[in-house]
Amino acid sequence: MKNKSLYLYSFNQRKGIFLLLLVMIFTQAIYFFWSSNTTPQKDKENHQWLALQSHVDSLKQVKEEFKPTIYPFNPNFISDVKGYRLGMSVEELDRLFAFRKQNKYVNSAKEFQSVTGVSDSLLAVISPYFKFPDWVNQPQKEYVKFENKISDVKPKTKIDINLATQEDLIKVYGIGPALSERILKQREVLGGFASMEQLAFVWGLNPDVIENVNKSFAVVSTSGIKKIKINDLSIKELSKFPYFNYTIAKEIVTYRSMKGDIQNIEDLTKINGFPVEKLKFIALYLEF
């Protein structure tokens, strides 16, 4: 009965059923071949992607583990680049630069934070690398005060600054080998100090250290000072004097040629650009 039921359809109906079967078979064949060809390709791409991802993950791990080496440094001389690398903001760096323009220095981590305004967390990270001058880190000397019950105690005799040795200078709190060498070099160039106030122009000596020096030293002898004849020397010769430069030497010669010899200290104040703040001890090196 089932075989006979097939012949109940017309020729066109049987033809349509046959074509439908062919289309279904053809579709299944295409899907089979397409999936078999693309799967290996996808597997290959997935394998490559996984390999690349593992490499990226390893690079991330290296980056996370990498920490730049920080060497000890003086926080007074932090540059823009170094400050950025340390994590400081532009505002914090500007505060430090403004403070330094006043010729002031920070001498502790606490003072650095007070000036810059950096956070406690950042200070805790970078402050272990702060390196201040030796005299800053030296412990403060403790002095015991005694009542002077002896009326005839003689005051301590001060050492002549023009005869002092490097060993003498290093004994002063706040002076190390570098500062003592600068003082001696300046003394050699001048032929001797004419006034203790000249120490203020030695680079690196702050007021506290100068006060300590004045407690132990004084200008006693000025015999080694070589005076210069301000009215006889040329521009080149005048410019060799430590407190003059070429411009000032030229102004001095111009003044002489226009108004005659320089007679006294008052005439020096009339010279354009003359360092009047140093006048009272510059005059001690001049012959009019």
XYZ file of N, CA, C and O in Angstrom, residues 187-263:
308
model
N 90.802 83.441 49.989
C 91.844 84.188 50.702
C 93.097 84.313 49.855
O 93.752 85.364 49.809
N 93.441 83.222 49.146
C 94.642 83.233 48.293
C 94.481 84.218 47.145
O 95.412 84.963 46.808
N 93.302 84.239 46.525
C 93.060 85.135 45.392
C 93.135 86.594 45.828
O 93.685 87.442 45.120
N 92.607 86.900 47.023
C 92.578 88.275 47.511
C 93.903 88.698 48.139
O 94.145 89.885 48.327
N 94.718 87.729 48.514
C 95.937 88.040 49.246
C 95.661 88.153 50.733
O 96.551 88.457 51.524
N 94.431 87.906 51.134
C 94.028 87.986 52.534
C 92.684 88.660 52.650
O 92.276 89.443 51.784
N 91.939 88.343 53.727
C 90.650 88.980 53.965
C 90.867 90.305 54.680
O 91.670 90.409 55.616
N 90.135 91.315 54.233
C 90.195 92.619 54.889
C 89.074 92.770 55.905
O 89.153 93.601 56.809
N 88.050 91.962 55.779
C 86.908 92.029 56.691
C 86.260 90.650 56.765
O 86.207 89.915 55.771
N 85.718 90.294 57.932
C 85.036 89.018 58.086
C 83.738 88.990 57.275
O 83.215 87.934 56.962
N 83.232 90.154 56.905
C 82.009 90.235 56.115
C 82.194 89.648 54.713
O 81.218 89.321 54.036
N 83.432 89.525 54.280
C 83.708 88.962 52.958
C 83.328 87.485 52.877
O 83.141 86.944 51.786
N 83.213 86.836 54.014
C 82.830 85.413 54.016
C 81.426 85.220 53.453
O 81.075 84.130 52.991
N 80.600 86.255 53.520
C 79.233 86.157 52.996
C 79.222 85.922 51.494
O 78.199 85.481 50.937
N 80.338 86.206 50.812
C 80.412 86.041 49.365
C 81.131 84.755 48.964
O 81.422 84.542 47.790
N 81.413 83.897 49.950
C 81.964 82.567 49.660
C 80.788 81.629 49.437
O 79.955 81.452 50.334
N 80.708 81.026 48.277
C 79.550 80.197 47.924
C 79.417 79.009 48.873
O 80.375 78.310 49.161
N 78.198 78.838 49.394
C 77.916 77.689 50.247
C 77.914 77.992 51.725
O 77.447 77.182 52.529
N 78.420 79.154 52.115
C 78.442 79.525 53.533
C 77.137 80.233 53.887
O 76.875 81.348 53.410
N 76.302 79.603 54.682
C 75.051 80.249 55.075
C 75.282 81.075 56.343
O 76.306 80.951 57.017
N 74.350 81.944 56.710
C 74.544 82.858 57.855
C 74.871 82.147 59.169
O 75.667 82.655 59.960
N 74.266 80.984 59.409
C 74.542 80.272 60.663
C 75.998 79.829 60.750
O 76.632 79.922 61.813
N 76.521 79.323 59.622
C 77.914 78.872 59.605
C 78.861 80.065 59.749
O 79.865 79.997 60.462
N 78.534 81.174 59.072
C 79.374 82.372 59.176
C 79.413 82.872 60.621
O 80.459 83.290 61.129
N 78.281 82.787 61.310
C 78.231 83.184 62.724
C 79.159 82.309 63.560
O 79.855 82.797 64.457
N 79.181 81.005 63.255
C 80.084 80.097 63.965
C 81.551 80.434 63.692
O 82.399 80.354 64.584
N 81.845 80.805 62.441
C 83.223 81.171 62.078
C 83.653 82.423 62.838
O 84.774 82.505 63.356
N 82.750 83.386 62.940
C 83.080 84.643 63.622
C 83.360 84.440 65.116
O 84.029 85.283 65.747
N 82.853 83.365 65.679
C 83.097 83.094 67.096
C 84.548 82.662 67.349
O 85.055 82.814 68.459
N 85.181 82.092 66.324
C 86.528 81.556 66.511
C 87.607 82.284 65.720
O 88.790 82.103 65.982
N 87.198 83.095 64.726
C 88.180 83.737 63.844
C 87.913 85.230 63.735
O 86.790 85.706 63.933
N 88.944 85.961 63.401
C 88.843 87.405 63.181
C 89.964 87.838 62.247
O 90.952 87.114 62.057
N 89.789 89.009 61.631
C 90.865 89.584 60.813
C 91.809 90.315 61.751
O 91.456 91.352 62.322
N 92.978 89.750 61.926
C 93.978 90.331 62.832
C 95.062 91.052 62.043
O 95.432 92.188 62.346
N 95.561 90.401 61.012
C 96.642 90.986 60.213
C 96.222 91.075 58.753
O 95.632 90.143 58.203
N 96.497 92.213 58.132
C 96.203 92.420 56.710
C 97.462 92.706 55.917
O 97.419 93.285 54.833
N 98.584 92.288 56.456
C 99.865 92.596 55.808
C 100.015 91.888 54.462
O 100.779 92.326 53.601
N 99.301 90.802 54.283
C 99.445 90.061 53.029
C 98.613 90.616 51.887
O 98.748 90.184 50.735
N 97.720 91.556 52.188
C 96.844 92.119 51.156
C 97.657 92.963 50.174
O 98.444 93.816 50.574
N 97.464 92.709 48.910
C 98.152 93.468 47.864
C 97.181 94.500 47.288
O 96.188 94.136 46.668
N 97.456 95.769 47.518
C 96.568 96.819 47.036
C 96.831 97.110 45.553
O 97.957 97.001 45.080
N 95.783 97.476 44.871
C 95.914 97.787 43.445
C 95.741 99.282 43.225
O 94.970 99.942 43.933
N 96.482 99.801 42.264
C 96.413 101.226 41.953
C 95.309 101.440 40.929
O 95.501 101.249 39.724
N 94.173 101.838 41.404
C 92.982 101.912 40.560
C 93.104 102.954 39.453
O 92.435 102.867 38.424
N 93.973 103.941 39.646
C 94.107 104.997 38.631
C 95.194 104.696 37.596
O 95.342 105.451 36.628
N 95.956 103.626 37.803
C 97.072 103.342 36.898
C 96.851 102.093 36.038
O 97.497 101.945 34.987
N 95.973 101.185 36.456
C 95.847 99.904 35.767
C 94.937 99.995 34.552
O 94.004 100.814 34.489
N 95.207 99.095 33.584
C 94.404 99.021 32.365
C 93.119 98.227 32.627
O 92.924 97.659 33.716
N 92.266 98.171 31.611
C 91.018 97.407 31.739
C 91.325 95.940 32.041
O 90.713 95.326 32.923
N 92.285 95.377 31.323
C 92.631 93.968 31.503
C 93.154 93.713 32.904
O 92.798 92.710 33.543
N 93.987 94.619 33.407
C 94.566 94.436 34.740
C 93.501 94.599 35.832
O 93.477 93.860 36.817
N 92.609 95.576 35.659
C 91.543 95.791 36.643
C 90.563 94.620 36.694
O 90.051 94.273 37.762
N 90.311 94.015 35.547
C 89.331 92.922 35.490
C 89.820 91.668 36.211
O 89.033 90.763 36.497
N 91.124 91.602 36.533
C 91.656 90.453 37.272
C 91.358 90.529 38.765
O 91.467 89.529 39.470
N 90.985 91.717 39.241
C 90.638 91.867 40.655
C 89.355 91.077 40.925
O 88.376 91.198 40.174
N 89.305 90.240 41.968
C 88.174 89.335 42.188
C 86.803 89.991 42.228
O 85.816 89.376 41.828
N 86.716 91.235 42.707
C 85.415 91.880 42.836
C 85.042 92.721 41.610
O 83.993 93.361 41.591
N 85.916 92.740 40.604
C 85.614 93.434 39.357
C 85.439 92.401 38.244
O 85.882 91.262 38.351
N 84.797 92.810 37.174
C 84.768 92.031 35.940
C 85.125 92.981 34.793
O 85.424 94.158 35.023
N 85.055 92.485 33.594
C 85.486 93.308 32.452
C 84.617 94.552 32.310
O 85.119 95.656 32.040
N 83.308 94.398 32.520
C 82.394 95.534 32.350
C 82.685 96.636 33.354
O 82.749 97.822 33.004
N 82.869 96.255 34.620
C 83.167 97.256 35.654
C 84.520 97.906 35.397
O 84.692 99.126 35.539
N 85.519 97.093 35.011
C 86.851 97.632 34.708
C 86.774 98.663 33.579
O 87.433 99.718 33.626
N 85.957 98.381 32.588
C 85.798 99.309 31.464
C 85.141 100.608 31.920
O 85.540 101.708 31.495
N 84.143 100.501 32.815
C 83.474 101.697 33.333
C 84.443 102.547 34.164
O 84.386 103.780 34.135
N 85.331 101.886 34.905
C 86.316 102.619 35.711
C 87.253 103.418 34.808
O 87.537 104.606 35.048
N 87.761 102.782 33.756
C 88.676 103.460 32.826
C 87.947 104.594 32.098
O 88.515 105.677 31.877
N 86.672 104.370 31.739
C 85.881 105.415 31.080
C 85.698 106.615 32.001
O 85.834 107.781 31.578
N 85.422 106.344 33.266
C 85.259 107.425 34.253
C 86.558 108.222 34.381
O 86.539 109.464 34.430
N 87.709 107.522 34.439
C 88.998 108.205 34.568
C 89.266 109.108 33.373
O 89.766 110.225 33.517
N 88.941 108.601 32.181
C 89.232 109.372 30.965
C 88.339 110.604 30.839
O 88.735 111.598 30.230
N 87.144 110.548 31.431
C 86.209 111.662 31.294
C 86.304 112.654 32.461
O 86.138 113.865 32.272
N 86.582 112.159 33.686
C 86.519 113.023 34.866
C 87.818 113.062 35.661
O 87.879 113.660 36.728
N 88.825 112.368 35.181
C 90.094 112.390 35.889
C 90.215 111.249 36.882
O 89.377 110.343 36.925
N 91.287 111.292 37.667
C 91.551 110.203 38.605
C 90.453 110.068 39.653
O 89.784 111.041 40.019
N 90.294 108.814 40.114
C 89.369 108.529 41.213
C 90.063 108.932 42.505
O 91.150 108.443 42.819
N 89.424 109.821 43.277
C 90.064 110.401 44.449
C 89.755 109.663 45.747
O 90.599 109.567 46.634
